[in-house]
Coordinates of C-alpha atoms and ligand atoms in Angstrom, one line a residue:
X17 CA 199.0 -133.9 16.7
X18 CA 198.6 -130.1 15.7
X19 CA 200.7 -127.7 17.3
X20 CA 198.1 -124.8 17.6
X21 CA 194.8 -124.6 18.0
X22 CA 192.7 -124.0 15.3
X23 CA 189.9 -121.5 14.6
X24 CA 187.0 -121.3 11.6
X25 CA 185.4 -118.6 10.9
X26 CA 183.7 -116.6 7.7
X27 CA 181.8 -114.2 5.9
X28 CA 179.8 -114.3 3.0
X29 CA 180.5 -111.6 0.8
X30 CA 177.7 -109.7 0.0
X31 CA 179.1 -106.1 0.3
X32 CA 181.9 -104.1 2.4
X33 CA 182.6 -104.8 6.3
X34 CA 181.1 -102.7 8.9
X35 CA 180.9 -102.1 12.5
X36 CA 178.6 -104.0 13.3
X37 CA 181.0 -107.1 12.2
X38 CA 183.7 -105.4 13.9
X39 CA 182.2 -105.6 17.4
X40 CA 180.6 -108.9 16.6
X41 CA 183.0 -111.0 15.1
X42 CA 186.4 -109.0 14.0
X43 CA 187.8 -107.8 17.5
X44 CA 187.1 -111.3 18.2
X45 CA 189.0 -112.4 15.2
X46 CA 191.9 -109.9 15.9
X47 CA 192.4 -111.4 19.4
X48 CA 192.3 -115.3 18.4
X49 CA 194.5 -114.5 15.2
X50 CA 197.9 -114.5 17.9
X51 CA 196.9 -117.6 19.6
X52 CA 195.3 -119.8 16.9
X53 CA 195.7 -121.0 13.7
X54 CA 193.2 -119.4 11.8
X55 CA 190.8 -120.4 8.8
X56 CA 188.8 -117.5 7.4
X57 CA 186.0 -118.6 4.9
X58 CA 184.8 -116.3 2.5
X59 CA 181.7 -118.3 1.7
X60 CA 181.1 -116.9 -2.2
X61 CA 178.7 -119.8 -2.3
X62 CA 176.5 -119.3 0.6
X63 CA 175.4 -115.8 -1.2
X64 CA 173.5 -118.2 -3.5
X65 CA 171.2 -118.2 -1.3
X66 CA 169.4 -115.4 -1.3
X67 CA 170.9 -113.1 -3.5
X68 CA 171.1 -115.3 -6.7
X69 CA 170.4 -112.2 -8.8
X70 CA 173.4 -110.6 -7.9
X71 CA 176.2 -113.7 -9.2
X72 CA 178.2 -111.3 -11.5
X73 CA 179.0 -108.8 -8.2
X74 CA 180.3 -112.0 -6.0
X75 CA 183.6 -111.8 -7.0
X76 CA 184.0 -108.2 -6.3
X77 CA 182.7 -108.7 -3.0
X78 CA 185.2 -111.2 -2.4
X79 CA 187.9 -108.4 -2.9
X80 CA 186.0 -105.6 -0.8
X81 CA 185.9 -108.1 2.0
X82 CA 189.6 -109.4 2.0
X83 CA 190.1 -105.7 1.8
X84 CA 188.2 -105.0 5.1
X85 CA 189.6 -107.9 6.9
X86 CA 193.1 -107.0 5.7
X87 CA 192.5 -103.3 6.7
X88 CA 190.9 -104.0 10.4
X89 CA 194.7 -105.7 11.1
X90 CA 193.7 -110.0 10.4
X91 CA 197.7 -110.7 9.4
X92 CA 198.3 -111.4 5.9
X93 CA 199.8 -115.0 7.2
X94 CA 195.8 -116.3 8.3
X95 CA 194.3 -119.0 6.0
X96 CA 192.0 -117.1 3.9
X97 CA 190.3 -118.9 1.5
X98 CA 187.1 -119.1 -1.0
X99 CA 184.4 -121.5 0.0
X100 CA 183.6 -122.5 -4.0
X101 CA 187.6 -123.1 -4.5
X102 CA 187.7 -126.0 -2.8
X103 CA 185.7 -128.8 -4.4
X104 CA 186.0 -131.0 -1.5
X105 CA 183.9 -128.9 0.8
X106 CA 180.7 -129.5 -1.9
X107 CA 181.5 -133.6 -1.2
X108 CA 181.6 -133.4 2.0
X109 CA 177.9 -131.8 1.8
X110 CA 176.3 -134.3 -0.4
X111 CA 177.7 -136.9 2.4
X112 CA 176.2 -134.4 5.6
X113 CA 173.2 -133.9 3.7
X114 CA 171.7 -137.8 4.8
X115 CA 172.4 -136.8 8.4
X116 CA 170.1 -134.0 8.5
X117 CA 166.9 -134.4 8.9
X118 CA 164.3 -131.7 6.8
X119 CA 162.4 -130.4 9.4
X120 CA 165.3 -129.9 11.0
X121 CA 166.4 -127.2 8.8
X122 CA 162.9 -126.3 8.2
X123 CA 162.8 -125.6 11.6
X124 CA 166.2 -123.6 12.1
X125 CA 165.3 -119.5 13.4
X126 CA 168.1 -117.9 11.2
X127 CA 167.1 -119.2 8.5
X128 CA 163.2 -118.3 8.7
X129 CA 164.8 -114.7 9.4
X130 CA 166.5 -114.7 6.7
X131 CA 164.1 -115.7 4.2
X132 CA 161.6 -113.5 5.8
X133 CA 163.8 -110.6 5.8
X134 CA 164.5 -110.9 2.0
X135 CA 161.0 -111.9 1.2
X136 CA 161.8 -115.2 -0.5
X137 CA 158.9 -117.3 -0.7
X138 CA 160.0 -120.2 -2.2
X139 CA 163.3 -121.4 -1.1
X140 CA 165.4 -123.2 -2.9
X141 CA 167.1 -126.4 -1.9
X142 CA 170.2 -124.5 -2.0
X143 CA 168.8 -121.9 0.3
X144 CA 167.6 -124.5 2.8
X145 CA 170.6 -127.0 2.9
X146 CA 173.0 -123.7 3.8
X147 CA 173.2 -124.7 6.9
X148 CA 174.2 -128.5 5.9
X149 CA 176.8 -126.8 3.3
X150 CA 178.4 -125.1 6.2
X151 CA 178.3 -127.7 8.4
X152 CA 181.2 -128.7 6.0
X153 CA 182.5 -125.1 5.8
X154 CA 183.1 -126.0 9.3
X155 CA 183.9 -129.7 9.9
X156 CA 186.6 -129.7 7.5
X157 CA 189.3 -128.4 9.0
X158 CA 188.7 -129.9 12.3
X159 CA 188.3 -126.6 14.5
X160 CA 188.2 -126.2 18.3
X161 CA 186.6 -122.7 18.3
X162 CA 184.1 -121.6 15.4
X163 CA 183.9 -117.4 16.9
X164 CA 180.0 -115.9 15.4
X165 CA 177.4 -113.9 16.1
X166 CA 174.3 -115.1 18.2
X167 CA 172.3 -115.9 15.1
X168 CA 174.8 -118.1 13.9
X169 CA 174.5 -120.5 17.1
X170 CA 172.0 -122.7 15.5
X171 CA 174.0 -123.1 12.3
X172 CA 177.1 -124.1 14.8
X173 CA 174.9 -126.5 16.7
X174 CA 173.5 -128.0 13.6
X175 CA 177.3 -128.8 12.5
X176 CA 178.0 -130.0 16.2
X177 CA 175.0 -132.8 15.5
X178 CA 176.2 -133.9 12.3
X179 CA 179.5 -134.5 13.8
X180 CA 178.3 -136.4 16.1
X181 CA 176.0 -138.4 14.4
X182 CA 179.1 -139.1 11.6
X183 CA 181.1 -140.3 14.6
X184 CA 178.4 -142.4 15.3
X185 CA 177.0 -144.0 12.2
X186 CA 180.5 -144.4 10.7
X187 CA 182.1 -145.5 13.9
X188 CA 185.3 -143.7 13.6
X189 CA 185.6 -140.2 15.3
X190 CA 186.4 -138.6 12.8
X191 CA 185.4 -135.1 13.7
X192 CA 185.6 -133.5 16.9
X193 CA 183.1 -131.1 18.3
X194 CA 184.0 -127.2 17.7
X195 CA 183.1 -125.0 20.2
X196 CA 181.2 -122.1 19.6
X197 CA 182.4 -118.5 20.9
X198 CA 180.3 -115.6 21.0
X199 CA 182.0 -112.2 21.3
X200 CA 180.9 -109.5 23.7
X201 CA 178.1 -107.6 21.7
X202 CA 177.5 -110.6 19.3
X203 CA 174.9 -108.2 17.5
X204 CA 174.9 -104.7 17.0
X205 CA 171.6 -102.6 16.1
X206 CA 172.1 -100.4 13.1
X207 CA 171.4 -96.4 13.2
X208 CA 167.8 -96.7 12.3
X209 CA 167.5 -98.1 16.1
X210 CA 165.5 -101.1 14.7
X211 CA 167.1 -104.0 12.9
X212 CA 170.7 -105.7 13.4
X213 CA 173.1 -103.7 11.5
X214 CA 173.5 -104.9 7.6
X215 CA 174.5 -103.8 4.5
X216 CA 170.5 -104.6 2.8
X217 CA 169.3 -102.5 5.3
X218 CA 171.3 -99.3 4.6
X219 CA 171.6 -98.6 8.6
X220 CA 175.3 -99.2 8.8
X221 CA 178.4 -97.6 8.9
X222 CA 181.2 -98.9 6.7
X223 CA 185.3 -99.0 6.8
X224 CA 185.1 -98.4 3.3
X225 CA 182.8 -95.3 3.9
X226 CA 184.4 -91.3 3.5
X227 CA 184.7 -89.5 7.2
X228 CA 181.9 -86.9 5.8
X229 CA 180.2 -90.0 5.0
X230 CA 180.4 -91.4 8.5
X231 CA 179.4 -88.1 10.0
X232 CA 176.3 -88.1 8.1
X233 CA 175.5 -91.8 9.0
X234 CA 175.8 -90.4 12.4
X235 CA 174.0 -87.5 12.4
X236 CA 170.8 -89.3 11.1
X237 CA 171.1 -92.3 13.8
X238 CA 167.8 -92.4 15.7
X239 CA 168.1 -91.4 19.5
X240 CA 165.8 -91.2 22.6
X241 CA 162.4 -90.8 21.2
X242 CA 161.7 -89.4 25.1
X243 CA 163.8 -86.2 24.6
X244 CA 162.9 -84.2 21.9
X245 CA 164.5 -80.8 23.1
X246 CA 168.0 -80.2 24.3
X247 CA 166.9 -79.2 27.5
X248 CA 165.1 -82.1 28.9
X249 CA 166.9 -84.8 30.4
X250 CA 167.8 -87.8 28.2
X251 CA 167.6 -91.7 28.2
X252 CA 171.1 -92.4 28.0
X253 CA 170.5 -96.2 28.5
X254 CA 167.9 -96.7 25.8
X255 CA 169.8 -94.5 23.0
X256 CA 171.3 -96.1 20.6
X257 CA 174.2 -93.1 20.5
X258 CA 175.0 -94.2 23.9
X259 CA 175.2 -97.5 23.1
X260 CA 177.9 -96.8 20.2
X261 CA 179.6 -94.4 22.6
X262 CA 180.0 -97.0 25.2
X263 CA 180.8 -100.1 22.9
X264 CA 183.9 -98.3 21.1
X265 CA 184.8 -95.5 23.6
X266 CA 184.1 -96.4 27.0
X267 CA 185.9 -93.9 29.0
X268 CA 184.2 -90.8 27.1
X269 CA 180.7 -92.8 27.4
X270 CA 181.3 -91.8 31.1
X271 CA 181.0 -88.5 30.7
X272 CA 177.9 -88.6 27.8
X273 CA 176.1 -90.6 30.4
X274 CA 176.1 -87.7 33.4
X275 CA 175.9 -84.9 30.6
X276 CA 173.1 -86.5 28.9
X277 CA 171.1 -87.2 32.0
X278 CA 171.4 -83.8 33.3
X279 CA 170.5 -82.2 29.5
X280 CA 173.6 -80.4 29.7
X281 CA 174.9 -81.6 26.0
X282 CA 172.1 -82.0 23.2
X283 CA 172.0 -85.0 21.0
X284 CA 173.6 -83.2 17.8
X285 CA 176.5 -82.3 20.0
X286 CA 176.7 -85.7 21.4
X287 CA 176.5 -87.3 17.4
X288 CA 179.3 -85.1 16.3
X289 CA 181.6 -85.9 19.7
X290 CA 180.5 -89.8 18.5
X291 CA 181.4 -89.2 14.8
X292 CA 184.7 -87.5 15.5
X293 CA 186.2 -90.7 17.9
X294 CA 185.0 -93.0 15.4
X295 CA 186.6 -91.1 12.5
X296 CA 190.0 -91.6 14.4
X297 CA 189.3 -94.8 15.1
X298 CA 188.7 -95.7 11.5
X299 CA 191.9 -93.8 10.3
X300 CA 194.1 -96.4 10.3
X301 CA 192.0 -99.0 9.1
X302 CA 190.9 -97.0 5.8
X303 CA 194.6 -96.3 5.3
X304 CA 195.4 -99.7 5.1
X305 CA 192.2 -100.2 3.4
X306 CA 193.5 -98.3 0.7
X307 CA 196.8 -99.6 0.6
X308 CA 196.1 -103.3 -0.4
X309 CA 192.7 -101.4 -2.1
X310 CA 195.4 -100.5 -4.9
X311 CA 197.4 -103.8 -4.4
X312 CA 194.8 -106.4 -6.3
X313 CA 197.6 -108.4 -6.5
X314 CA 198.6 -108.9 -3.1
X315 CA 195.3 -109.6 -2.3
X316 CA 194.6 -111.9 -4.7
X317 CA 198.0 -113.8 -4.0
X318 CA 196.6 -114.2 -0.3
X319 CA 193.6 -115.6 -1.0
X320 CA 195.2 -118.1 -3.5
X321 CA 197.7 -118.9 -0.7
X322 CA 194.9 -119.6 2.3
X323 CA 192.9 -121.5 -0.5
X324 CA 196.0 -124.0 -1.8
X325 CA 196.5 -124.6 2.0
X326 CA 192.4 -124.9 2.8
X327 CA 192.5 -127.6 0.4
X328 CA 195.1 -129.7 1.7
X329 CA 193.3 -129.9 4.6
X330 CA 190.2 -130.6 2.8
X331 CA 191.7 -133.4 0.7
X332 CA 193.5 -135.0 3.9
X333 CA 189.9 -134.9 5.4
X334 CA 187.7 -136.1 2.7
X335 CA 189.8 -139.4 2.9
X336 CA 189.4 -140.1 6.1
X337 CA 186.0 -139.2 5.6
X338 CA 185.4 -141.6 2.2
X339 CA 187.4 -144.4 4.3
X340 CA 185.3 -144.3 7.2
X341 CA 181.9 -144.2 4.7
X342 CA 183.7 -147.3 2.6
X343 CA 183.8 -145.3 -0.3
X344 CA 187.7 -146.0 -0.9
X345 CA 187.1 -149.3 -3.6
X346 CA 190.2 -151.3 -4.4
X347 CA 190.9 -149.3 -7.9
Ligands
LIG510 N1 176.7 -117.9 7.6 C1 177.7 -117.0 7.9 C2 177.2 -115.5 7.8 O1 176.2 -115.3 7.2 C3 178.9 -117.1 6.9 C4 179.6 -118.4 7.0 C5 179.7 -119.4 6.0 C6 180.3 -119.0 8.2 N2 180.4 -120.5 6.5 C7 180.7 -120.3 7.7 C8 180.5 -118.6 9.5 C9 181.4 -121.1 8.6 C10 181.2 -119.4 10.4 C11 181.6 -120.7 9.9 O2 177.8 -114.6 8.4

């Protein structure tokens, strides 16, 4: 038996973390870290999918984004570890990949979003078997808790079915269900008030952005469209200010709410009170963003670390796995 509990969770890396990761997945991640033993994917892969133009900036990416997690406080002692580095978790698709059935996938929300979202129009197998391929991300290590956002969910349940149905065709049971766990504010709208916030997008606010930077971001967020002067009364519940106000600083979000209602503080003022909390908040997080920023190779030596130990897992897994398939021959 394991001693801890154990937790999968990842990121493809297409750019630099944000906030809208912090509040959906990272706080989360911060909390589990003391209490399980944690496996953080970096799924260089899975960016394949629909930004295949874009290969040479992967690796980069990959840097930027053990950067951020190292930065936000994830301990340098978590398994962190490259999805394409570890051969065994492309095996352990091709076997999934007859459990699944196409319309399935064809029929999975996140995925239509996603291909809708960055206008492909013909996917390729790669693009629709993602799920499939992290079914395995997942499955591998054996997790209890897989923490996501809300548009993950069908992804998890998708790896919850081909457990099951491995258990079942294969007789053994070899993979338990992993329980899905969705943090408090699973998905947080970006400052043009529309979409989830995402780097394509360019309505989010980055660790790795400047303080004048963040101010900026701030002060062109889209607010109440019912208050266009400072003197009438504002829609604190339907801004989207508020709504960062509230998330990261609840105790001051008090005070916006009465002001704001009563139009005694206008929505510039109530930006720059917004961007200065945050800019404290973030202190910390860009120094140590920095730090290991300059330190390639610490980071580099962590990732090759969580990898070596991701695919002992991985190897011990695939065996049982081949055993139970009888695809261990006598040679
Ligand atoms: N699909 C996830 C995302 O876009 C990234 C990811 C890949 C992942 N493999 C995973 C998340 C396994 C959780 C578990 O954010």
């Amino acid at each position: 038996m394991r001693k801890l509990k154990r937790v999968l969770t990842g990121d493809r890396p297409t750019g630099c973390l944000h906030l809208g990761h912090y509040v959906g997945s990272l706080k989360n991640r911060l909390r589990l870290q003391d209490e399980y033993e944690c496996f953080f994917i970096i799924a260089d892969l899975q960016v394949l999918t629909d930004h295949l133009e874009k290969y040479e900036e992967i690796q980069k990416n990959v840097f930027e984004i053990m950067c951020d997690y190292l930065a936000v406080g994830l301990r340098e002692d978590n398994i962190f570890f490259i999805q394409s580095q570890v051969p065994e978790l492309a095996e352990l698709t091709v076997y999934f990949s007859f459990l699944v059935k196409l319309p399935e996938l064809q029929r999975n929300p996140t995925l239509k979003e996603e291909s809708k979202m960055y206008g492909v129009k013909k996917m390729s197998l790669g693009f629709l078997s993602y799920p499939v391929s992290q079914a395995a991300d997942i499955l591998f290590c054996k997790p209890n808790l897989v923490p996501v956002g809300r548009d993950q969910l069908p992804h998890i349940e998708l790896a919850r079915e081909v457990a099951r149905s491995f258990n079942r065709i294969f007789g053994k049971k070899v993979f338990p269900l992993p329980q899905a766990v969705l943090s408090e504010c699973p998905i947080l709208i970006g400052i043009d008030g529309k979409h989830k916030m995402s780097k394509s997008l360019n309505n989010y606010i980055a660790f790795a952005h400047t303080p004048e930077e963040t101010t900026q971001r701030i002060l062109s967020a889209y607010t109440d469209p019912l208050r266009p002067y400072k003197k009438d009364p504002g829609h604190p519940e339907e801004c989207l200010v508020f709504k960062y106000h509230s998330l990261f600083f609840p105790q001051v979000a008090q005070k916006i709410l009465s002001q704001c209602k009563k139009a005694k503080v206008g929505c510039k003022e109530c930006k720059l009170i917004l961007a200065k909390n945050l800019n404290s908040f973030l202190a910390p997080i860009r120094k140590r963003r920095n730090y290991y920023h300059s330190r390639p190779k610490i980071v580099w030596e962590i990732l090759a670390n969580g990898t070596k130990k991701a695919r002992k897992v991985a190897v011990q897994t695939l065996r049982e796995v081949r055993k139970a398939m009888r695809f261990s021959y006598p040679f």
